[in-house]
JSON list of C-alpha atoms in Angstrom, two decimals:
[
{"chain": "A", "resi": 20, "resn": "ALA", "atom": "CA", "xyz": [2.41, -15.51, 20.42]},
{"chain": "A", "resi": 21, "resn": "VAL", "atom": "CA", "xyz": [5.15, -16.92, 18.25]},
{"chain": "A", "resi": 22, "resn": "LYS", "atom": "CA", "xyz": [4.79, -16.17, 14.53]},
{"chain": "A", "resi": 23, "resn": "PHE", "atom": "CA", "xyz": [5.49, -19.23, 12.42]},
{"chain": "A", "resi": 24, "resn": "ALA", "atom": "CA", "xyz": [5.02, -20.66, 8.93]},
{"chain": "A", "resi": 25, "resn": "LEU", "atom": "CA", "xyz": [3.14, -23.96, 9.14]},
{"chain": "A", "resi": 26, "resn": "GLY", "atom": "CA", "xyz": [5.36, -26.80, 7.90]},
{"chain": "A", "resi": 27, "resn": "ASP", "atom": "CA", "xyz": [8.48, -24.64, 7.44]},
{"chain": "A", "resi": 28, "resn": "VAL", "atom": "CA", "xyz": [10.37, -26.02, 10.43]},
{"chain": "A", "resi": 29, "resn": "ASP", "atom": "CA", "xyz": [13.84, -24.91, 9.27]},
{"chain": "A", "resi": 30, "resn": "LYS", "atom": "CA", "xyz": [12.67, -21.36, 8.40]},
{"chain": "A", "resi": 31, "resn": "ASP", "atom": "CA", "xyz": [14.04, -21.44, 4.83]},
{"chain": "A", "resi": 32, "resn": "GLY", "atom": "CA", "xyz": [10.80, -20.28, 3.21]},
{"chain": "A", "resi": 33, "resn": "ALA", "atom": "CA", "xyz": [9.88, -23.70, 1.80]},
{"chain": "A", "resi": 34, "resn": "VAL", "atom": "CA", "xyz": [8.05, -26.77, 3.08]},
{"chain": "A", "resi": 35, "resn": "ASN", "atom": "CA", "xyz": [9.99, -29.81, 1.93]},
{"chain": "A", "resi": 36, "resn": "SER", "atom": "CA", "xyz": [11.64, -33.10, 2.85]},
{"chain": "A", "resi": 37, "resn": "VAL", "atom": "CA", "xyz": [14.17, -31.37, 5.10]},
{"chain": "A", "resi": 38, "resn": "ASP", "atom": "CA", "xyz": [11.32, -30.14, 7.29]},
{"chain": "A", "resi": 39, "resn": "ALA", "atom": "CA", "xyz": [9.80, -33.65, 7.37]},
{"chain": "A", "resi": 40, "resn": "SER", "atom": "CA", "xyz": [13.18, -35.12, 8.35]},
{"chain": "A", "resi": 41, "resn": "MET", "atom": "CA", "xyz": [13.50, -32.62, 11.18]},
{"chain": "A", "resi": 42, "resn": "VAL", "atom": "CA", "xyz": [10.04, -33.59, 12.43]},
{"chain": "A", "resi": 43, "resn": "LEU", "atom": "CA", "xyz": [10.92, -37.30, 12.37]},
{"chain": "A", "resi": 44, "resn": "THR", "atom": "CA", "xyz": [14.14, -36.63, 14.26]},
{"chain": "A", "resi": 45, "resn": "GLU", "atom": "CA", "xyz": [12.27, -34.67, 16.93]},
{"chain": "A", "resi": 46, "resn": "TYR", "atom": "CA", "xyz": [9.62, -37.38, 17.17]},
{"chain": "A", "resi": 47, "resn": "ALA", "atom": "CA", "xyz": [12.32, -40.05, 17.62]},
{"chain": "A", "resi": 48, "resn": "LEU", "atom": "CA", "xyz": [13.85, -38.03, 20.46]},
{"chain": "A", "resi": 49, "resn": "LEU", "atom": "CA", "xyz": [10.51, -37.65, 22.20]},
{"chain": "A", "resi": 50, "resn": "ALA", "atom": "CA", "xyz": [9.49, -41.28, 21.63]},
{"chain": "A", "resi": 51, "resn": "THR", "atom": "CA", "xyz": [12.70, -42.50, 23.26]},
{"chain": "A", "resi": 52, "resn": "GLY", "atom": "CA", "xyz": [12.32, -40.35, 26.35]},
{"chain": "A", "resi": 53, "resn": "HIS", "atom": "CA", "xyz": [14.74, -37.59, 25.41]},
{"chain": "A", "resi": 54, "resn": "ALA", "atom": "CA", "xyz": [14.11, -33.92, 25.97]},
{"chain": "A", "resi": 55, "resn": "PRO", "atom": "CA", "xyz": [12.63, -31.99, 23.04]},
{"chain": "A", "resi": 56, "resn": "SER", "atom": "CA", "xyz": [15.09, -30.06, 20.90]},
{"chain": "A", "resi": 57, "resn": "PHE", "atom": "CA", "xyz": [12.62, -27.82, 19.05]},
{"chain": "A", "resi": 58, "resn": "ASP", "atom": "CA", "xyz": [12.12, -24.23, 20.10]},
{"chain": "A", "resi": 59, "resn": "GLU", "atom": "CA", "xyz": [8.60, -22.79, 20.19]},
{"chain": "A", "resi": 60, "resn": "TYR", "atom": "CA", "xyz": [8.72, -21.71, 16.52]},
{"chain": "A", "resi": 61, "resn": "GLU", "atom": "CA", "xyz": [9.83, -25.15, 15.36]},
{"chain": "A", "resi": 62, "resn": "LYS", "atom": "CA", "xyz": [7.22, -26.91, 17.48]},
{"chain": "A", "resi": 63, "resn": "ARG", "atom": "CA", "xyz": [4.37, -24.75, 16.14]},
{"chain": "A", "resi": 64, "resn": "ALA", "atom": "CA", "xyz": [5.59, -25.03, 12.54]},
{"chain": "A", "resi": 65, "resn": "ALA", "atom": "CA", "xyz": [6.01, -28.82, 12.83]},
{"chain": "A", "resi": 66, "resn": "ASP", "atom": "CA", "xyz": [2.56, -29.49, 14.29]},
{"chain": "A", "resi": 67, "resn": "VAL", "atom": "CA", "xyz": [0.79, -29.30, 10.92]},
{"chain": "A", "resi": 68, "resn": "ASN", "atom": "CA", "xyz": [-2.27, -31.25, 12.09]},
{"chain": "A", "resi": 69, "resn": "GLU", "atom": "CA", "xyz": [-2.46, -28.92, 15.10]},
{"chain": "A", "resi": 70, "resn": "ASP", "atom": "CA", "xyz": [-3.03, -31.70, 17.64]},
{"chain": "A", "resi": 71, "resn": "GLY", "atom": "CA", "xyz": [-0.53, -30.28, 20.12]},
{"chain": "A", "resi": 72, "resn": "GLY", "atom": "CA", "xyz": [2.25, -32.77, 19.38]},
{"chain": "A", "resi": 73, "resn": "VAL", "atom": "CA", "xyz": [5.04, -33.40, 16.91]},
{"chain": "A", "resi": 74, "resn": "ASP", "atom": "CA", "xyz": [4.92, -36.90, 15.45]},
{"chain": "A", "resi": 75, "resn": "SER", "atom": "CA", "xyz": [5.15, -39.06, 12.35]},
{"chain": "A", "resi": 76, "resn": "SER", "atom": "CA", "xyz": [1.72, -37.92, 11.19]},
{"chain": "A", "resi": 77, "resn": "ASP", "atom": "CA", "xyz": [3.04, -34.38, 10.89]},
{"chain": "A", "resi": 78, "resn": "ALA", "atom": "CA", "xyz": [6.09, -35.59, 8.95]},
{"chain": "A", "resi": 79, "resn": "SER", "atom": "CA", "xyz": [3.88, -37.60, 6.60]},
{"chain": "A", "resi": 80, "resn": "THR", "atom": "CA", "xyz": [1.65, -34.59, 5.94]},
{"chain": "A", "resi": 81, "resn": "ILE", "atom": "CA", "xyz": [4.66, -32.39, 5.24]},
{"chain": "A", "resi": 82, "resn": "LEU", "atom": "CA", "xyz": [5.97, -34.97, 2.75]},
{"chain": "A", "resi": 83, "resn": "SER", "atom": "CA", "xyz": [2.56, -35.24, 1.10]},
{"chain": "A", "resi": 84, "resn": "PHE", "atom": "CA", "xyz": [2.41, -31.47, 0.72]},
{"chain": "A", "resi": 85, "resn": "TYR", "atom": "CA", "xyz": [5.95, -31.38, -0.68]},
{"chain": "A", "resi": 86, "resn": "ALA", "atom": "CA", "xyz": [5.03, -34.05, -3.26]},
{"chain": "A", "resi": 87, "resn": "TYR", "atom": "CA", "xyz": [1.87, -32.11, -4.16]},
{"chain": "A", "resi": 88, "resn": "VAL", "atom": "CA", "xyz": [3.83, -28.89, -4.79]},
{"chain": "A", "resi": 89, "resn": "ALA", "atom": "CA", "xyz": [6.64, -30.73, -6.60]},
{"chain": "A", "resi": 90, "resn": "THR", "atom": "CA", "xyz": [4.11, -32.18, -9.05]},
{"chain": "A", "resi": 91, "resn": "GLY", "atom": "CA", "xyz": [2.49, -28.84, -9.86]},
{"chain": "A", "resi": 92, "resn": "GLY", "atom": "CA", "xyz": [0.11, -28.28, -6.95]},
{"chain": "A", "resi": 93, "resn": "ASP", "atom": "CA", "xyz": [-0.69, -24.61, -6.55]},
{"chain": "A", "resi": 94, "resn": "LYS", "atom": "CA", "xyz": [-2.31, -24.41, -3.12]},
{"chain": "A", "resi": 95, "resn": "ASP", "atom": "CA", "xyz": [-0.42, -23.25, -0.04]},
{"chain": "A", "resi": 96, "resn": "ILE", "atom": "CA", "xyz": [-0.23, -25.63, 2.90]},
{"chain": "A", "resi": 97, "resn": "TYR", "atom": "CA", "xyz": [-3.42, -24.24, 4.43]},
{"chain": "A", "resi": 98, "resn": "GLY", "atom": "CA", "xyz": [-5.35, -24.85, 1.21]},
{"chain": "A", "resi": 99, "resn": "PHE", "atom": "CA", "xyz": [-3.80, -28.29, 0.89]},
{"chain": "A", "resi": 100, "resn": "LEU", "atom": "CA", "xyz": [-4.98, -29.11, 4.42]},
{"chain": "A", "resi": 101, "resn": "GLY", "atom": "CA", "xyz": [-8.43, -27.69, 3.73]},
{"chain": "A", "resi": 102, "resn": "LYS", "atom": "CA", "xyz": [-8.10, -24.88, 6.26]}
]
């Protein structure tokens, strides 16, 4: 199994707007019939709602978490998601 950090698509140790942007870019590729560009790590990290896909819902959740942390939230992404 691939080890991954949920939400940290670019592997920089933080979950932020860059990760959300990467998710939206991947979703746009997939939605327009292009081949996926994410490797297995990126796909697992991006699928924050764990529904098996990478889409705008994942990007929105990543942005919501980033805003939460940026305004003083102290939970990790799993706590934020209620997991």
